[in-house]
Amino acid sequence: MTLTSWIDSRDTPAGMQFGMRTPRDSVGYTRKYKRVIFRNESETPNNERELTRFSVSFFGYSTQNPPRLDRRISGVNDRWRFPREPYLGDLLGLSQLSRATGVDIDNELKIIDRLHIPQLQKILTGSIKKKPKQYTMADVTLDCMGFKWELHQPQLFNSGTLTKLYIHALSQKNIDPLKELEKLLRAESSKEQPKRYPIKKIAISLKINDPLVTKTAFATALKSLYTKETEVHMEDVLGVLASANILQFPVLFQKCVSLMKDGISPCTIQAYYLAACKYKEELLITACEKWLEMNLVPLIGRQIYLRTIPQELLQKVLKSHRLFTFSEFDLLKTALYWVYLQLNLKLQSIPIYETVLAFFNSFPKKCPFLERELGQKFLPVFHCLRLHGITKGKDLEDIKHINFFPEARIVRILANHYHALERGGDMFHVKDLSTQGIRFGLLINQENKIYSEMIGVYGFFFEIKGIKHSGSSYSFYMQRIKYSDMNLPAVVCERSPVSLRQERLVKYEIRAQSLVDGNWQEFSTNTLTQKFGLIKSTSKSHTLKIETVGNPVFVTFAFIFPVS
């Protein structure tokens, strides 16, 4: 039934309404119309019908569209389409529009981007079965990477790239792509077994220049067009990610990103970070940065994989206020190891610290390493360090004698320490806790229940402590220790001054972080200011209590001594 069978308005009283429901057409549409008859032609400009309701039954899937959308009539059968979504599955309507307006549809199809491929993909992949039927044969041949890949037309539409190539190939063969796609939809919706005609294969080709793509990874990506259960092996995940990016296959791409986030380790972080930057995957970039913030010093800083960390990533992590380190000197040692490994690429194992010191000390004394042409490119890395937080005499001597830093910087550090000691610990040179605070850390795992370290800064001694309670409960605090109350370790008090001040104003923050189900949990006391005395009631800080199942737990104690 066509729309021309409507009652003629000339024989109809004014105001009369008529309704009509057309039978389902060849591509599965059902329409409902109503028409209001007016006596004067001016009351209905262009004598157009008013669409009051439109419902689509697309092979068992129904959607409701807004009733006030504009409608455009095209073709002898009065088919219609929405002008803002010209390829919304109404393929026959587009073909009729092209004939009615005299447009060469083959020329239009040469501009592939005008086909609104994501909309076609959504319709086609939502209406066809994910696996080819047993009686079907491959009808698309993909020439790629020196192989002829046999593919099936329906599954091909999961890939945006292959969809574009397929439609372009049809237009080059003077085949109406719209009719071919309509035929595919009609065949997939039919419950009867279709007749088996000779297969006319369409050949498409794809050139890949991405070095990450391997034949095995590309085969895995093509297999994923057919089933969501395709297993992606970790050794192939980079190649599969690159293949998914080339194929414009977002489901597989995000699956690879998720696997990579969970698989970050010392041996994979470089490759994963570079791939994330290459494909602009912000979630993976953030995951790599967060992992390195926690593991730079305690894990990767003691392995040969430290060499693989890009300088850009290292600098970003060193500037982060979430960075975990046991002390500022441990962070300096890690940075020195990184530079040493950059200059000694043949090494296969991490050397002892004394070897690193001897290497830098071997350069002529007339010029410090960071001012040499060889070392200037590393200068931004060491600008990120908080060298003012290194207060032990032995550590300061190491920094001075390796001839690594410019003399002016060494003098400034020593001068600030001298003035702080002279003024009872007041740090005039430090203002901001988040970017200048002196950091100490505890790494809490399941081995022990109590973790404790003694630290001394400008003659004031503190104990930083972590306690694991039953289950997943932890508590952390810091406490001032009187020099004469207990036997302090030699490493803490050796050649260390002792302050006789009864009270010390301290601005501090205690922060704990742990990884749970791929997400980092963060706990903090926020910034607090407190006077620490020597009696029990004033010697203890605020206690940070947390509940987490993450293991390990990275705990950072950051503080400064404000002017008091």
PDB file of N, CA and C in Angstrom, residues 308-344:
ATOM      1  N   THR A 308      65.040   1.825  31.736  1.00  0.00           N
ATOM      2  CA  THR A 308      64.035   1.978  30.676  1.00  0.00           C
ATOM      3  C   THR A 308      63.048   3.112  30.934  1.00  0.00           C
ATOM      4  N   ILE A 309      63.059   3.700  32.124  1.00  0.00           N
ATOM      5  CA  ILE A 309      62.095   4.759  32.442  1.00  0.00           C
ATOM      6  C   ILE A 309      62.412   5.993  31.606  1.00  0.00           C
ATOM      7  N   PRO A 310      61.477   6.478  30.782  1.00  0.00           N
ATOM      8  CA  PRO A 310      61.720   7.709  30.012  1.00  0.00           C
ATOM      9  C   PRO A 310      61.928   8.901  30.936  1.00  0.00           C
ATOM     10  N   GLN A 311      62.789   9.824  30.539  1.00  0.00           N
ATOM     11  CA  GLN A 311      63.092  10.991  31.382  1.00  0.00           C
ATOM     12  C   GLN A 311      61.852  11.830  31.627  1.00  0.00           C
ATOM     13  N   GLU A 312      61.009  11.967  30.615  1.00  0.00           N
ATOM     14  CA  GLU A 312      59.775  12.745  30.786  1.00  0.00           C
ATOM     15  C   GLU A 312      58.907  12.167  31.891  1.00  0.00           C
ATOM     16  N   LEU A 313      58.756  10.844  31.890  1.00  0.00           N
ATOM     17  CA  LEU A 313      57.947  10.193  32.921  1.00  0.00           C
ATOM     18  C   LEU A 313      58.610  10.312  34.279  1.00  0.00           C
ATOM     19  N   LEU A 314      59.916  10.152  34.338  1.00  0.00           N
ATOM     20  CA  LEU A 314      60.626  10.248  35.619  1.00  0.00           C
ATOM     21  C   LEU A 314      60.451  11.629  36.237  1.00  0.00           C
ATOM     22  N   GLN A 315      60.591  12.673  35.438  1.00  0.00           N
ATOM     23  CA  GLN A 315      60.445  14.032  35.966  1.00  0.00           C
ATOM     24  C   GLN A 315      59.025  14.280  36.464  1.00  0.00           C
ATOM     25  N   LYS A 316      58.035  13.777  35.741  1.00  0.00           N
ATOM     26  CA  LYS A 316      56.650  13.982  36.161  1.00  0.00           C
ATOM     27  C   LYS A 316      56.383  13.293  37.505  1.00  0.00           C
ATOM     28  N   VAL A 317      56.951  12.107  37.673  1.00  0.00           N
ATOM     29  CA  VAL A 317      56.740  11.357  38.913  1.00  0.00           C
ATOM     30  C   VAL A 317      57.488  12.013  40.076  1.00  0.00           C
ATOM     31  N   LEU A 318      58.701  12.507  39.828  1.00  0.00           N
ATOM     32  CA  LEU A 318      59.472  13.145  40.894  1.00  0.00           C
ATOM     33  C   LEU A 318      58.796  14.403  41.412  1.00  0.00           C
ATOM     34  N   LYS A 319      58.012  15.071  40.566  1.00  0.00           N
ATOM     35  CA  LYS A 319      57.312  16.288  40.977  1.00  0.00           C
ATOM     36  C   LYS A 319      56.014  15.995  41.717  1.00  0.00           C
ATOM     37  N   SER A 320      55.543  14.777  41.674  1.00  0.00           N
ATOM     38  CA  SER A 320      54.242  14.443  42.257  1.00  0.00           C
ATOM     39  C   SER A 320      54.290  14.479  43.786  1.00  0.00           C
ATOM     40  N   HIS A 321      53.264  15.054  44.386  1.00  0.00           N
ATOM     41  CA  HIS A 321      53.198  15.079  45.847  1.00  0.00           C
ATOM     42  C   HIS A 321      52.794  13.715  46.414  1.00  0.00           C
ATOM     43  N   ARG A 322      52.360  12.794  45.543  1.00  0.00           N
ATOM     44  CA  ARG A 322      51.985  11.453  46.000  1.00  0.00           C
ATOM     45  C   ARG A 322      53.165  10.475  45.968  1.00  0.00           C
ATOM     46  N   LEU A 323      54.305  10.904  45.515  1.00  0.00           N
ATOM     47  CA  LEU A 323      55.464  10.020  45.372  1.00  0.00           C
ATOM     48  C   LEU A 323      55.845   9.407  46.716  1.00  0.00           C
ATOM     49  N   PHE A 324      56.114   8.101  46.678  1.00  0.00           N
ATOM     50  CA  PHE A 324      56.533   7.405  47.909  1.00  0.00           C
ATOM     51  C   PHE A 324      58.043   7.222  47.888  1.00  0.00           C
ATOM     52  N   THR A 325      58.674   7.500  49.033  1.00  0.00           N
ATOM     53  CA  THR A 325      60.098   7.244  49.203  1.00  0.00           C
ATOM     54  C   THR A 325      60.364   6.999  50.684  1.00  0.00           C
ATOM     55  N   PHE A 326      61.410   6.232  50.964  1.00  0.00           N
ATOM     56  CA  PHE A 326      61.771   5.999  52.358  1.00  0.00           C
ATOM     57  C   PHE A 326      62.400   7.247  52.967  1.00  0.00           C
ATOM     58  N   SER A 327      63.104   8.027  52.145  1.00  0.00           N
ATOM     59  CA  SER A 327      63.695   9.289  52.583  1.00  0.00           C
ATOM     60  C   SER A 327      64.102  10.068  51.340  1.00  0.00           C
ATOM     61  N   GLU A 328      64.437  11.335  51.511  1.00  0.00           N
ATOM     62  CA  GLU A 328      64.874  12.144  50.381  1.00  0.00           C
ATOM     63  C   GLU A 328      66.219  11.651  49.842  1.00  0.00           C
ATOM     64  N   PHE A 329      67.049  11.094  50.696  1.00  0.00           N
ATOM     65  CA  PHE A 329      68.329  10.575  50.233  1.00  0.00           C
ATOM     66  C   PHE A 329      68.134   9.313  49.392  1.00  0.00           C
ATOM     67  N   ASP A 330      67.179   8.471  49.732  1.00  0.00           N
ATOM     68  CA  ASP A 330      66.886   7.296  48.915  1.00  0.00           C
ATOM     69  C   ASP A 330      66.421   7.696  47.524  1.00  0.00           C
ATOM     70  N   LEU A 331      65.686   8.793  47.440  1.00  0.00           N
ATOM     71  CA  LEU A 331      65.230   9.285  46.140  1.00  0.00           C
ATOM     72  C   LEU A 331      66.409   9.801  45.317  1.00  0.00           C
ATOM     73  N   LEU A 332      67.351  10.476  45.977  1.00  0.00           N
ATOM     74  CA  LEU A 332      68.553  10.944  45.285  1.00  0.00           C
ATOM     75  C   LEU A 332      69.364   9.758  44.755  1.00  0.00           C
ATOM     76  N   LYS A 333      69.517   8.718  45.566  1.00  0.00           N
ATOM     77  CA  LYS A 333      70.260   7.530  45.121  1.00  0.00           C
ATOM     78  C   LYS A 333      69.607   6.906  43.898  1.00  0.00           C
ATOM     79  N   THR A 334      68.290   6.861  43.872  1.00  0.00           N
ATOM     80  CA  THR A 334      67.577   6.307  42.722  1.00  0.00           C
ATOM     81  C   THR A 334      67.849   7.129  41.467  1.00  0.00           C
ATOM     82  N   ALA A 335      67.840   8.459  41.612  1.00  0.00           N
ATOM     83  CA  ALA A 335      68.118   9.323  40.463  1.00  0.00           C
ATOM     84  C   ALA A 335      69.553   9.151  39.972  1.00  0.00           C
ATOM     85  N   LEU A 336      70.501   8.999  40.897  1.00  0.00           N
ATOM     86  CA  LEU A 336      71.889   8.771  40.500  1.00  0.00           C
ATOM     87  C   LEU A 336      72.040   7.426  39.773  1.00  0.00           C
ATOM     88  N   TYR A 337      71.369   6.405  40.252  1.00  0.00           N
ATOM     89  CA  TYR A 337      71.383   5.111  39.577  1.00  0.00           C
ATOM     90  C   TYR A 337      70.835   5.235  38.160  1.00  0.00           C
ATOM     91  N   TRP A 338      69.751   5.997  38.004  1.00  0.00           N
ATOM     92  CA  TRP A 338      69.124   6.152  36.678  1.00  0.00           C
ATOM     93  C   TRP A 338      70.093   6.793  35.691  1.00  0.00           C
ATOM     94  N   VAL A 339      70.783   7.855  36.116  1.00  0.00           N
ATOM     95  CA  VAL A 339      71.756   8.511  35.241  1.00  0.00           C
ATOM     96  C   VAL A 339      72.897   7.556  34.916  1.00  0.00           C
ATOM     97  N   TYR A 340      73.382   6.849  35.907  1.00  0.00           N
ATOM     98  CA  TYR A 340      74.477   5.891  35.695  1.00  0.00           C
ATOM     99  C   TYR A 340      74.101   4.838  34.656  1.00  0.00           C
ATOM    100  N   LEU A 341      72.879   4.351  34.725  1.00  0.00           N
ATOM    101  CA  LEU A 341      72.428   3.321  33.771  1.00  0.00           C
ATOM    102  C   LEU A 341      72.227   3.899  32.373  1.00  0.00           C
ATOM    103  N   GLN A 342      71.870   5.181  32.278  1.00  0.00           N
ATOM    104  CA  GLN A 342      71.751   5.810  30.960  1.00  0.00           C
ATOM    105  C   GLN A 342      73.098   5.897  30.263  1.00  0.00           C
ATOM    106  N   LEU A 343      74.156   6.019  31.054  1.00  0.00           N
ATOM    107  CA  LEU A 343      75.499   6.190  30.499  1.00  0.00           C
ATOM    108  C   LEU A 343      76.257   4.876  30.360  1.00  0.00           C
ATOM    109  N   ASN A 344      75.709   3.800  30.896  1.00  0.00           N
ATOM    110  CA  ASN A 344      76.356   2.490  30.834  1.00  0.00           C
ATOM    111  C   ASN A 344      75.329   1.464  30.349  1.00  0.00           C
TER     112      ASN A 344
END
